[in-house]
Coordinates of C-alpha atoms in Angstrom, one line a residue:
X1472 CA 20.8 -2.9 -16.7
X1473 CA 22.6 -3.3 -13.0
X1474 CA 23.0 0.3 -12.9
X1475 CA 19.2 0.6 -13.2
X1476 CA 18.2 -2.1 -10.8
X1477 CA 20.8 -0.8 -8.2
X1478 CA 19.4 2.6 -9.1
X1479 CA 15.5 1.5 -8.7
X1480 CA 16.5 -0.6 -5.2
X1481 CA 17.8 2.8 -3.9
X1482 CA 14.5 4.9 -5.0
X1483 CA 12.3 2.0 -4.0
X1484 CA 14.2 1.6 0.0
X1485 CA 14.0 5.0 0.2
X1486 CA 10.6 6.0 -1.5
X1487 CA 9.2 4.4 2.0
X1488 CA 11.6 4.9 4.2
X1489 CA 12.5 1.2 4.4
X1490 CA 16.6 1.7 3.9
X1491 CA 16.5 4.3 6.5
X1492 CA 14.6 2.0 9.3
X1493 CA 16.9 -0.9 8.7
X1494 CA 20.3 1.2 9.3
X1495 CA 18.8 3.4 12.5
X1496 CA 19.4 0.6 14.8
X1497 CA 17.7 -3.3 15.5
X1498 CA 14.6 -1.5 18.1
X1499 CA 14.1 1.1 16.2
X1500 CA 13.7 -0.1 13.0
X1501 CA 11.3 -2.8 14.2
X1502 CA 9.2 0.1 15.5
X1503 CA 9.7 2.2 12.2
X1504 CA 8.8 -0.8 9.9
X1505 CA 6.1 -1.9 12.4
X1506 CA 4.2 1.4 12.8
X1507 CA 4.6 1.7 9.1
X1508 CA 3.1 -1.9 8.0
X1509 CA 0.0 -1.0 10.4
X1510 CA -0.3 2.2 8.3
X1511 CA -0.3 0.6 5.3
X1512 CA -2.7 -2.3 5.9
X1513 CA -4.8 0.4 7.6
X1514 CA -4.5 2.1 4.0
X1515 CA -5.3 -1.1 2.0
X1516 CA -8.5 -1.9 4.5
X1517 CA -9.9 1.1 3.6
X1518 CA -9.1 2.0 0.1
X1519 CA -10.4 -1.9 -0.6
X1520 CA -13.5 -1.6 1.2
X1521 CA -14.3 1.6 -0.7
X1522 CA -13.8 0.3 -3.7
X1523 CA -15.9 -2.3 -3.1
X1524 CA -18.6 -0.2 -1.8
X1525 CA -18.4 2.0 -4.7
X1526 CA -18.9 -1.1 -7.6
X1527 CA -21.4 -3.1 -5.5
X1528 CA -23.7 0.5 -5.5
X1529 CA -22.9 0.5 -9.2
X1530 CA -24.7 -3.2 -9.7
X1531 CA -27.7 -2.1 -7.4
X1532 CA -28.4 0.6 -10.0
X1533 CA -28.0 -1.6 -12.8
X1534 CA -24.7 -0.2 -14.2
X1535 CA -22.5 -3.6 -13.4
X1536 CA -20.7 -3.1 -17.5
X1537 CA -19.7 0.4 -16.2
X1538 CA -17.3 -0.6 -13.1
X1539 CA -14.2 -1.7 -15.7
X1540 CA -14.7 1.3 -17.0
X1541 CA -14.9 3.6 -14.0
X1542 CA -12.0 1.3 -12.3
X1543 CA -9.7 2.0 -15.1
X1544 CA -10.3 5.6 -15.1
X1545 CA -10.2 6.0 -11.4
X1546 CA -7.1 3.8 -11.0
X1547 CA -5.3 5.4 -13.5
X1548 CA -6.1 9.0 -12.2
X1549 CA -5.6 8.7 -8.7
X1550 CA -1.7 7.0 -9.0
X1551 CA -1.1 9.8 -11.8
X1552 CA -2.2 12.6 -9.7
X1553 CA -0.2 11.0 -6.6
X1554 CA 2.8 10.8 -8.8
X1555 CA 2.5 14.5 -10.4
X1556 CA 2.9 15.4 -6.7
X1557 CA 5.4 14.0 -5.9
X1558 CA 7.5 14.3 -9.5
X1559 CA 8.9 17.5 -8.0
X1560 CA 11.5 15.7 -5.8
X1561 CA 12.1 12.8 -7.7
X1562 CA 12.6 13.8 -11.0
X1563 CA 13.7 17.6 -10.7
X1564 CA 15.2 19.6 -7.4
X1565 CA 16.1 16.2 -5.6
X1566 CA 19.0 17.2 -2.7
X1567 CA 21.5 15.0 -4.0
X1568 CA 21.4 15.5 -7.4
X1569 CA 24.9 16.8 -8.2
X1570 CA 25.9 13.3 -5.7
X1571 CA 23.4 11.2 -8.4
X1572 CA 24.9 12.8 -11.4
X1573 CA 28.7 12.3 -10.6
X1574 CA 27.8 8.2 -10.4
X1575 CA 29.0 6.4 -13.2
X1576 CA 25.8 5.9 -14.6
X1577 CA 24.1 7.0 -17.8
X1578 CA 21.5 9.7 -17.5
X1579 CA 18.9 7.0 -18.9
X1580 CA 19.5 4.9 -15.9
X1581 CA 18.8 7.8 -13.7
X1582 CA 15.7 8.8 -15.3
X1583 CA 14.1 5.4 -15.9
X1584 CA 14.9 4.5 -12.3
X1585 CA 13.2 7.6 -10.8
X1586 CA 10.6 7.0 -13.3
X1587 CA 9.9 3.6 -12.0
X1588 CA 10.0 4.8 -8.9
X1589 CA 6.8 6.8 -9.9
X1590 CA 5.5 3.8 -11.5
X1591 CA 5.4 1.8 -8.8
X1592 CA 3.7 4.5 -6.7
X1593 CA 0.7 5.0 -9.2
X1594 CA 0.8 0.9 -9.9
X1595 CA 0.5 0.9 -5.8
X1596 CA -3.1 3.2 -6.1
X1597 CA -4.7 1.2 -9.1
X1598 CA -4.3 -2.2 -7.4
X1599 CA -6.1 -0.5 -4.7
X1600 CA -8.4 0.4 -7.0
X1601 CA -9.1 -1.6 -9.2
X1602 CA -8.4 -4.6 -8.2
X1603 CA -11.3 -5.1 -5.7
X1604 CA -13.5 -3.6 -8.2
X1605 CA -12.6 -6.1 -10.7
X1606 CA -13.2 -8.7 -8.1
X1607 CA -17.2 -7.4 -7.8
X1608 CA -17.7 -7.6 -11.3
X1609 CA -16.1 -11.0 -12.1
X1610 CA -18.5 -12.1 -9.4
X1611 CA -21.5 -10.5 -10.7
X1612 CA -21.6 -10.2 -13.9
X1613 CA -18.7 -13.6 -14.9
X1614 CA -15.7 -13.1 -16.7
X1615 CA -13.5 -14.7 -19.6
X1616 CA -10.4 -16.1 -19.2
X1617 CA -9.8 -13.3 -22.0
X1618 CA -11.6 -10.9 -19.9
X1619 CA -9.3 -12.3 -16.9
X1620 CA -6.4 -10.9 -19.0
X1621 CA -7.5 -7.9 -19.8
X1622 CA -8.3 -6.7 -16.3
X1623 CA -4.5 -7.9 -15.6
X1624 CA -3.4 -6.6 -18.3
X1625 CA -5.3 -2.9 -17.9
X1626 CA -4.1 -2.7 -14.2
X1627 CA -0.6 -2.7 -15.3
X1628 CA -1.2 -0.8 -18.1
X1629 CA -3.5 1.7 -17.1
X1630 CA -1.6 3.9 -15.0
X1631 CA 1.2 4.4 -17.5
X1632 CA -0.6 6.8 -20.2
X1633 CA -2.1 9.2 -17.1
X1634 CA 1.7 8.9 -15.4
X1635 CA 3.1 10.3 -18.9
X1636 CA 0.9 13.7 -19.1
X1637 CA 2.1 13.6 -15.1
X1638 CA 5.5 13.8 -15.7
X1639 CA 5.2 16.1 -18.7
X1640 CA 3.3 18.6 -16.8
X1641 CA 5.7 18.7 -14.0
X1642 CA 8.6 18.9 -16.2
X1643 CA 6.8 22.5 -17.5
X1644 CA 6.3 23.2 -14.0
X1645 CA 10.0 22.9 -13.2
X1646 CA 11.3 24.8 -16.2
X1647 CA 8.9 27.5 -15.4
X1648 CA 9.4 27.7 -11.9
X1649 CA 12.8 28.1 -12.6
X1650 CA 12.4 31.4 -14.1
X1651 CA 8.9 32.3 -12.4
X1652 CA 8.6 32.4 -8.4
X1653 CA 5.3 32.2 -8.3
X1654 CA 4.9 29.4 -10.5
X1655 CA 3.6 26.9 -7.4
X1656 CA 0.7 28.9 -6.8
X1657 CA -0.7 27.6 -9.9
X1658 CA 0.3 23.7 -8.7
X1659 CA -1.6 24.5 -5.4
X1660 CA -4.9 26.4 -6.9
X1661 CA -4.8 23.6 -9.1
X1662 CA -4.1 20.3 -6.8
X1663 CA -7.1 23.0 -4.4
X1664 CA -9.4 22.6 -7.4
X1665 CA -9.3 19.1 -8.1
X1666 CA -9.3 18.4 -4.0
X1667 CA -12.3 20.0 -3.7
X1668 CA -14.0 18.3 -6.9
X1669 CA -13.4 14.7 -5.7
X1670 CA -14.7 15.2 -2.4
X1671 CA -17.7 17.3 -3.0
X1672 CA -18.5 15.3 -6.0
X1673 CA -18.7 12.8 -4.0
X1674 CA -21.0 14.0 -1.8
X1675 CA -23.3 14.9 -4.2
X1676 CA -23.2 11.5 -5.7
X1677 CA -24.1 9.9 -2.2
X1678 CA -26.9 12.6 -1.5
X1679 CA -28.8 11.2 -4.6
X1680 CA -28.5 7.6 -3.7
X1681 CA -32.5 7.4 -2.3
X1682 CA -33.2 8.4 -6.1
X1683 CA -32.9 5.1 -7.5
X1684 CA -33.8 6.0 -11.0
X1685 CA -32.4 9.4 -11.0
X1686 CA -29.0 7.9 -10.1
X1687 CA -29.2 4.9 -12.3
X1688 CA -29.9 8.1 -15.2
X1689 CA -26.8 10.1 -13.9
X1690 CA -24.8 7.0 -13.7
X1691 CA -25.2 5.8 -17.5
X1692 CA -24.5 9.9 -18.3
X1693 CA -21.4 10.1 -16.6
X1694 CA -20.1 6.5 -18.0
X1695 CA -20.9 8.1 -21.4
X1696 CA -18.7 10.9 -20.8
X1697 CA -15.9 9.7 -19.4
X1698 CA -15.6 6.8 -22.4
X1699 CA -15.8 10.2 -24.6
X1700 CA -13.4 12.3 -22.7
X1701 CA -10.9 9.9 -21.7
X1702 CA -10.9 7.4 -25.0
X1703 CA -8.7 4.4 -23.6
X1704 CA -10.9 3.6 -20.4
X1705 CA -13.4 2.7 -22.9
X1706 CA -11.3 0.6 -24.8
X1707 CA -9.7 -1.3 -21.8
X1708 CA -13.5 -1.8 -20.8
X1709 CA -14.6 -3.3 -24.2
X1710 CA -11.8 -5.8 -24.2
X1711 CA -13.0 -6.6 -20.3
X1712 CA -16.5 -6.5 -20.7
X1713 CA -17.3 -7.7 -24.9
X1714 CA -13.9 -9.3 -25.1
X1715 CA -13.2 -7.0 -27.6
X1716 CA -8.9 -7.7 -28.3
X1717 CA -9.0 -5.5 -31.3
X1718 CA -9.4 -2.2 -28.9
X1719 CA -7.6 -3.8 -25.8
X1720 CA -4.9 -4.0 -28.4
X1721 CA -5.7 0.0 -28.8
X1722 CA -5.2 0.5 -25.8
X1723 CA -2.3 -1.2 -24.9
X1724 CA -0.9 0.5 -28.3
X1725 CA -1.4 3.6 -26.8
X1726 CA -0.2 3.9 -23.1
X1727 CA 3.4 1.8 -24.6
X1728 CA 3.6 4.8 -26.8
X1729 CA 2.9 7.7 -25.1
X1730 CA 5.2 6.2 -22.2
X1731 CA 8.3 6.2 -24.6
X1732 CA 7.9 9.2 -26.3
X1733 CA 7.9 10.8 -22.5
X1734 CA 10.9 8.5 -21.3
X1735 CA 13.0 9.9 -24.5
X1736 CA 11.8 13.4 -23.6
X1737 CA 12.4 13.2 -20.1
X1738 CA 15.4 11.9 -20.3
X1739 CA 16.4 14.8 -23.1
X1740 CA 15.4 17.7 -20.6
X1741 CA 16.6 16.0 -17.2
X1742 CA 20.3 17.9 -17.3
X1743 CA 18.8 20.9 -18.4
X1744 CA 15.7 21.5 -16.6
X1745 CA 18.0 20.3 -13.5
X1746 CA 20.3 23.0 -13.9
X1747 CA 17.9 25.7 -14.2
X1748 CA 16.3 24.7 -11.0
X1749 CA 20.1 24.5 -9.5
X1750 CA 21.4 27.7 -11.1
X1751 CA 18.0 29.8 -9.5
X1752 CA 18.3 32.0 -6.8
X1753 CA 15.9 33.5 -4.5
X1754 CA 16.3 37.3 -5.0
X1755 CA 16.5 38.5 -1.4
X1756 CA 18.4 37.5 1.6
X1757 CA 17.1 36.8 4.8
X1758 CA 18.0 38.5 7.9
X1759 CA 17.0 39.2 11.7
X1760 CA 16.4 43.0 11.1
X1761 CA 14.3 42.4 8.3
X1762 CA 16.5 44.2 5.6
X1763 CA 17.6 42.8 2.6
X1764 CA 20.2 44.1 0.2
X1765 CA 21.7 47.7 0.4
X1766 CA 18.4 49.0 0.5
X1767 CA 16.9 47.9 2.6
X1768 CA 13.1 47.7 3.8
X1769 CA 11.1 48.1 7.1
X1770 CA 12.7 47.2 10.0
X1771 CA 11.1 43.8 12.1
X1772 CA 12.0 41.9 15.2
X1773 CA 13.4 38.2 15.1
X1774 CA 10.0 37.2 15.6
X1775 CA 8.2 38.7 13.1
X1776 CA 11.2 37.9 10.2
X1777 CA 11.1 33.9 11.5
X1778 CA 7.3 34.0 11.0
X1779 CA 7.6 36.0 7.2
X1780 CA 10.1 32.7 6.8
X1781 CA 7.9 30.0 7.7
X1782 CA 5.0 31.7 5.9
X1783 CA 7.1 32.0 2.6
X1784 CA 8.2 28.3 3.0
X1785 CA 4.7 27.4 3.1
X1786 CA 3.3 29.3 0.1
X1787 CA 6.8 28.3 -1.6
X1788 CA 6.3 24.1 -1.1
X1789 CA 2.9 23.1 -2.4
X1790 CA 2.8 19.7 -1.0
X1791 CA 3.8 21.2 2.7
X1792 CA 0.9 23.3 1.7
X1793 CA -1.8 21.1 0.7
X1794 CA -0.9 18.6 3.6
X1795 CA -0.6 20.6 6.3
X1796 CA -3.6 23.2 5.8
X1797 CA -6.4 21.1 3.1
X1798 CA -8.5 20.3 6.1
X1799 CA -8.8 23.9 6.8
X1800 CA -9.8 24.3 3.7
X1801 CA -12.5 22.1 3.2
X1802 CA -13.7 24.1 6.8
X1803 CA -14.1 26.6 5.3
X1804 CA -15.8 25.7 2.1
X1805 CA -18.3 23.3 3.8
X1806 CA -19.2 26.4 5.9
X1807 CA -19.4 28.7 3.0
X1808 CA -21.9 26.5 1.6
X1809 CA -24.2 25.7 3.9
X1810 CA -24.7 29.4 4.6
X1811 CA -25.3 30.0 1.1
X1812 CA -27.3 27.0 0.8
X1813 CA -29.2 28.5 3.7
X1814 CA -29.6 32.0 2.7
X1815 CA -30.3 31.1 -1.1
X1816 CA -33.2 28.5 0.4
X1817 CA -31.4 25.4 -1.0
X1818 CA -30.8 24.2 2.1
X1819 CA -33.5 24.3 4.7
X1820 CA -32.7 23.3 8.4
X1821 CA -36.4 23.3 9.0
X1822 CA -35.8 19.3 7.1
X1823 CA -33.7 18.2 10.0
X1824 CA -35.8 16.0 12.7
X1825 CA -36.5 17.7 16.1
X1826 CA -35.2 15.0 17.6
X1827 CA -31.6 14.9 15.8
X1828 CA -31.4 18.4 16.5
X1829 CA -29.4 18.6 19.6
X1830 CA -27.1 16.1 18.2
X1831 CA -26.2 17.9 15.6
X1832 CA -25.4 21.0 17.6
X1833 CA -23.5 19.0 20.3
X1834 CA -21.4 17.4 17.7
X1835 CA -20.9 19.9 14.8
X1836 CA -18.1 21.2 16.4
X1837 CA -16.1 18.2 16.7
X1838 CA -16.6 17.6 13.3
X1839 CA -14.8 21.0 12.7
X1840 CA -12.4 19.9 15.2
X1841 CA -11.2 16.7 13.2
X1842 CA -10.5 19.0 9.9
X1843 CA -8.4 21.2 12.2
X1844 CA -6.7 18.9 14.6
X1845 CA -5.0 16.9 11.5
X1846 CA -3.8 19.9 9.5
X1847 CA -0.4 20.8 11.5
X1848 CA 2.4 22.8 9.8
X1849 CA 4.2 22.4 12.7
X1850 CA 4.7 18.4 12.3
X1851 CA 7.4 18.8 9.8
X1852 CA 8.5 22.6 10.4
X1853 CA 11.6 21.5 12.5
X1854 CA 12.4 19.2 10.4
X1855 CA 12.2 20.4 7.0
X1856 CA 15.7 22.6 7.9
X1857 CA 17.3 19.7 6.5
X1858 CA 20.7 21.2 5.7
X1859 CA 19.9 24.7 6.4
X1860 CA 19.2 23.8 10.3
X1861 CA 22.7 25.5 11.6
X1862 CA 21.2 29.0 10.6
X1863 CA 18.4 27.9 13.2
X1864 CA 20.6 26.1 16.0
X1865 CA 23.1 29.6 15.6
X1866 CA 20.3 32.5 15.3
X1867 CA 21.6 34.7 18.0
X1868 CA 17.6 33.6 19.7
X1869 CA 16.3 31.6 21.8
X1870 CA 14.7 28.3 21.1
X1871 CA 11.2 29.8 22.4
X1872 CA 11.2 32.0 19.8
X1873 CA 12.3 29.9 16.9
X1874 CA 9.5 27.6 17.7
X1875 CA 7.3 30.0 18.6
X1876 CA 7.4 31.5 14.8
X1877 CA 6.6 27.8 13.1
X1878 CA 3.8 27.8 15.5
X1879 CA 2.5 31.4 14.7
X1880 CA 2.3 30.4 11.1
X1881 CA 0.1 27.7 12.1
X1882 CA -2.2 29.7 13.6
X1883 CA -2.5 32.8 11.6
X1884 CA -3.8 30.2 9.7
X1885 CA -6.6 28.0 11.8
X1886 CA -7.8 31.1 13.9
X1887 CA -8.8 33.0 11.2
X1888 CA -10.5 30.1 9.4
X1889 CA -12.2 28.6 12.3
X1890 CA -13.6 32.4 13.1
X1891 CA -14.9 33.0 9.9
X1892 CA -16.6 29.3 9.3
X1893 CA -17.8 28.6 13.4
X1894 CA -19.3 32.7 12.8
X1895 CA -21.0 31.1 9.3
X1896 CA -22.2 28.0 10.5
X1897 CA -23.8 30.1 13.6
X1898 CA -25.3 32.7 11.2
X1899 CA -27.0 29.6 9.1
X1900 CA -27.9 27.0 12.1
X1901 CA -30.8 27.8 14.7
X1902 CA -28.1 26.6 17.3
X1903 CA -28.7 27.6 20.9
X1904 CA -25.8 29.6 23.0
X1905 CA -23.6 26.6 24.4
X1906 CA -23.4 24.9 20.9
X1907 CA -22.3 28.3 19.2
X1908 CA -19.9 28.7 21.7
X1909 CA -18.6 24.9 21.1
X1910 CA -18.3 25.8 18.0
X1911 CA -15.5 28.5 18.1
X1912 CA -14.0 27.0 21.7
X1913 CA -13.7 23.3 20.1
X1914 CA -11.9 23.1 16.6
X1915 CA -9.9 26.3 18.2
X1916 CA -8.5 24.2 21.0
X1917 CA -8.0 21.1 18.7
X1918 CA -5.6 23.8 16.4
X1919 CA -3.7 24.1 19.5
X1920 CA -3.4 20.9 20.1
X1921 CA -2.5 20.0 16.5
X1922 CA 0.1 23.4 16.3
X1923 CA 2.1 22.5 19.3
X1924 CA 1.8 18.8 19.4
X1925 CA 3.4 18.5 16.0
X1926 CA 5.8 20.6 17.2
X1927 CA 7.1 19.4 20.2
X1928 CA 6.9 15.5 18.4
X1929 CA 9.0 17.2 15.1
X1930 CA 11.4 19.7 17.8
X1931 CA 12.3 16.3 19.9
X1932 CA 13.2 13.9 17.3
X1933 CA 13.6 15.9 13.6
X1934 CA 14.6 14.5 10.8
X1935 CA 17.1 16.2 8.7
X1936 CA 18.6 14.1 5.9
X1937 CA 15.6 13.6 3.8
X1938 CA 16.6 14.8 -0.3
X1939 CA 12.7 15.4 -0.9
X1940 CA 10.0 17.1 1.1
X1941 CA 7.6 14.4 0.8
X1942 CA 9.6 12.5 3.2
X1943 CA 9.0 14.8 6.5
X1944 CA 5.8 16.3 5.4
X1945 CA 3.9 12.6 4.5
X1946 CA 5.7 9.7 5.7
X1947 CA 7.3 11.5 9.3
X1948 CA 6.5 10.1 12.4
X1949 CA 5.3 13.6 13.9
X1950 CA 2.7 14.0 11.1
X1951 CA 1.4 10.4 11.9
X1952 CA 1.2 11.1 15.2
X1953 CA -1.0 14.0 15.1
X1954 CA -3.1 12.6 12.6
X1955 CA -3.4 9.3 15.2
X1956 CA -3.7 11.4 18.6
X1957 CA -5.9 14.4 17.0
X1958 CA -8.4 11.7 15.9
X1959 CA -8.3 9.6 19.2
X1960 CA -8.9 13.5 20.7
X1961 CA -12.0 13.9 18.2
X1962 CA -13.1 10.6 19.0
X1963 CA -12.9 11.2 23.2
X1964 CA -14.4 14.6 22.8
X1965 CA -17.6 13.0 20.3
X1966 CA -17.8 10.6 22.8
X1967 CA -18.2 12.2 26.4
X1968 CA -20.4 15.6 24.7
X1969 CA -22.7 12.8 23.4
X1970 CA -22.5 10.8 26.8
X1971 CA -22.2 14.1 29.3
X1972 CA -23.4 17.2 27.1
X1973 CA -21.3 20.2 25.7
X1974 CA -20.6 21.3 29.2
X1975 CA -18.1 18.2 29.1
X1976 CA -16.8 18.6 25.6
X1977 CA -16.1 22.8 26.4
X1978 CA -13.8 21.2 29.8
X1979 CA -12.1 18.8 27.5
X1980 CA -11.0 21.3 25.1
X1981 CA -10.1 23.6 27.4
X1982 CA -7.8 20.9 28.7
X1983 CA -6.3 20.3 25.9
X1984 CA -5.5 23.9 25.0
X1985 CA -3.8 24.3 28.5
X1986 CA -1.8 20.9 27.8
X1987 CA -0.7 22.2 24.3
X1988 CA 0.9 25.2 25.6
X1989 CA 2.5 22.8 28.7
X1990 CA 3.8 20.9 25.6
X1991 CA 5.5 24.7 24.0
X1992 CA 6.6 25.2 27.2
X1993 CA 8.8 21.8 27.4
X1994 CA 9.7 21.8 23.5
X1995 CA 10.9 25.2 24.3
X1996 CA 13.0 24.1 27.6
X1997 CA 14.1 21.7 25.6
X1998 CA 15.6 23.2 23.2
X1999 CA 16.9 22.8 19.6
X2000 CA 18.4 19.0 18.3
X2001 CA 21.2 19.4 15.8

């Protein structure tokens, strides 16, 4: 048992970058932990308010018995699918597991401390939740002190069955990657897939909510169908809502069991599955000239083989992936539709007021910009070296062109998606000249900003010794800075084409792309930090 807590106090410090920020020095840590408690509460804020929003619209329409149920299953979901993300890292390909393993500790300990770990992370989302949910409906519709129980018991319980399938899923994921490289393109068409759902699902939803009865009608189907597809919501609900114990106790019943059978099976396949990963080897070599092996293939400048590196890093690390480039994405996808909406006659802009009209063509394209000025590759490029960052500091280049290549893969991204969806959106929109050229100058200077911004913020002060991707890719300080400053950017540019017209907005932009390349320009002066 001491080897486990010591264990979990080692996950848990360094799951949030807590251990790190209270050893890097009295100032900085304060800052760390400071910048990182407003995140948080920012986080809680919002995640709270949304759940509230979300039950309260579920009383207006008459489905009040339905929010335990749709709290459970959400709660449940959202830590498990969280966690399967991050399983990777924790559980399997972790830096330091040959460090971990040579501990004297039993392989149990390991695996139920990195389990927790995961535990507390999906317990962490269905508080958010379900919590304030819960709190709607006690208020509305009264609850038992039973009922009180259950809702206690089911956020502690719920996420635990979901968390199980997690794990196993990523534990075939690992094996198979092991012997298949291309095994994470099915993690990222999959994690694409269900991004995409969630958000345009929920768009739908809110475009119905004028449709009182209509809504009311999908509601009470979609409550049906998740009680029939995903069996112990509904039973966590009856205990909640009838005080039924008998299927509470079915409930409970089931996520205890499911969790053990995947501890025991876990912790069977951890050596194993650990040393396939360990023992795989990429089949090629890198090198400057392009060539790899005796063979050899076409030869390529530095350049061009540090930009095939980044890129392959990119397609190889789905959460890097999905991070870094999901708001390009949905870009792309909102454009597709509304010139298919528009083409098919589903969507007519003839509906828009003549008065809004304007508006919407002065500010579309800073609504393109946000999507594109917080998707940055470059924010954790630098960093995510790690251990392999003396192959960059001694590549017989300078540091122009080293940085330059995490940059390029940035953009070979953005310009091509901002093309194709401003060139969509210009197609589908009776926009006049200045607006359609706002749309390609705007979200392409905000990509700018966002490439070599997170670059010069990750080049200045990287972080090397992380043992899992997740730490430089979603809790680094460069990625939280452009996220903060490209939406303060969004916010400024909204604000002055709204106040002074798209003449203003275009200077703005054009601003900023001439600062971002000022900001290459110094990262590359700079130079490299070991």
């Amino acid at each position: 048992m001491r080897a486990f807590v010591l264990l979990l106090k080692i996950q848990m410090l360094g799951l949030f970058g807590i251990n790190k920020a209270l050893h890097a020095g009295s100032a900085k840590a304060k800052r760390t932990l400071g910048l990182g408690a407003l995140a948080v509460a920012a986080i809680v804020l919002f995640a709270a308010a949304y759940s509230v929003k979300v039950a309260q619209a579920l009383v207006q329409i008459g489905l009040s018995e339905a929010i335990p149920l749709v709290a459970v299953l959400v709660g449940a979901m959202a830590g498990a699918v969280a966690a399967f993300l991050k399983t990777n890292g924790v559980l399997f390909g972790f830096k330091d597991y040959d460090l971990v393993m040579s501990l004297p500790v039993s392989t149990t300990a390991v695996v139920l401390s990195r389990i927790a770990s995961l535990y507390a992370m999906s317990l962490a989302f269905g508080l958010l939740a379900m919590v304030p949910a819960f709190a709607v409906y006690a208020g509305c519709a009264g609850v038992s002190a039973a009922g009180v129980l259950c809702m206690a018991l089911s956020v502690v319980l719920a996420p635990l069955l979901p968390l199980s399938v997690a794990i196993v899923l990523a534990v075939l994921i690992a094996a198979v990657s092991a012997r298949f490289r291309h095994a994470n393109i099915v993690v990222i068409a999959l994690t694409l897939a269900a991004t995409l759902a969630a958000v345009f699902g929920s768009i739908a939803l809110s475009s119905q909510s004028d449709d009182l009865a209509a809504l009311t009608a999908l509601g009470t189907q979609l409550t049906a169908q998740i009680a029939s597809v995903f069996p112990p919501a509904a039973w966590a609900a009856a205990g909640i809502v009838q005080g039924d114990l008998l299927r509470f106790f079915a409930f409970v019943a089931a996520n205890l069991a499911v969790a053990g059978v995947v501890l025991a099976l876990v912790v069977r396949l951890f050596v194993p599955v650990n040393a396939l990963l360990a023992s795989s080897r990429p089949s090629g070599a890198f090198s400057f000239d392009g060539k790899r092996g005796a063979a050899g293939l076409k030869a390529s400048t530095p350049f061009r083989a540090l930009v095939a590196k980044e890129a392959r890093l990119l397609a190889a690390t789905p959460v890097y992936l999905m991070n870094s480039c999901i708001g390009f994405v949905l870009v792309l996808v909102a454009a597709l539709a509304v010139w298919v909406g528009t083409v098919t006659g589903l969507m007519s802009p003839d509906a828009l007021p003549p008065e809004l009209a304007p508006f919407v063509g002065a500010l579309l394209p800073w609504a393109l910009a946000f999507f594109c000025v917080i998707s940055s590759t470059t924010a954790a490029s630098v960093s995510l070296e790690g251990s392999a960052r003396w192959l960059m500091l001694t590549a017989p280049v300078p540091a122009s062109t080293v940085l330059g290549a995490k940059a390029a893969v940035n953009l070979m991204v953005a310009v091509p998606v901002v093309a194709v969806s401003a060139a969509l959106l210009a197609v589908a929109l009776p926009l006049d000249p200045l607006s359609v050229v706002a749309l390609f100058v705007v979200p392409l200077a905000s990509s700018l900003l966002a490439a070599f911004g997170g670059l010069a913020l990750d080049a200045r002060r990287p972080r090397y010794d992380w043992t899992t991707v997740y730490e430089p890719v979603k809790r680094g300080l460069p990625v939280f800075g452009v996220i903060v400053g490209g939406m303060a950017f969004v916010a400024a540019g909204a604000a002055l084409t709204a106040v002074a017209g798209a003449i203003a907005g275009l200077a703005l932009s054009l601003a900023a792309a001439a600062a971002s390349w000022a900001l290459f320009r110094i990262a590359a002066k700079r130079g490299l930090t070991a």
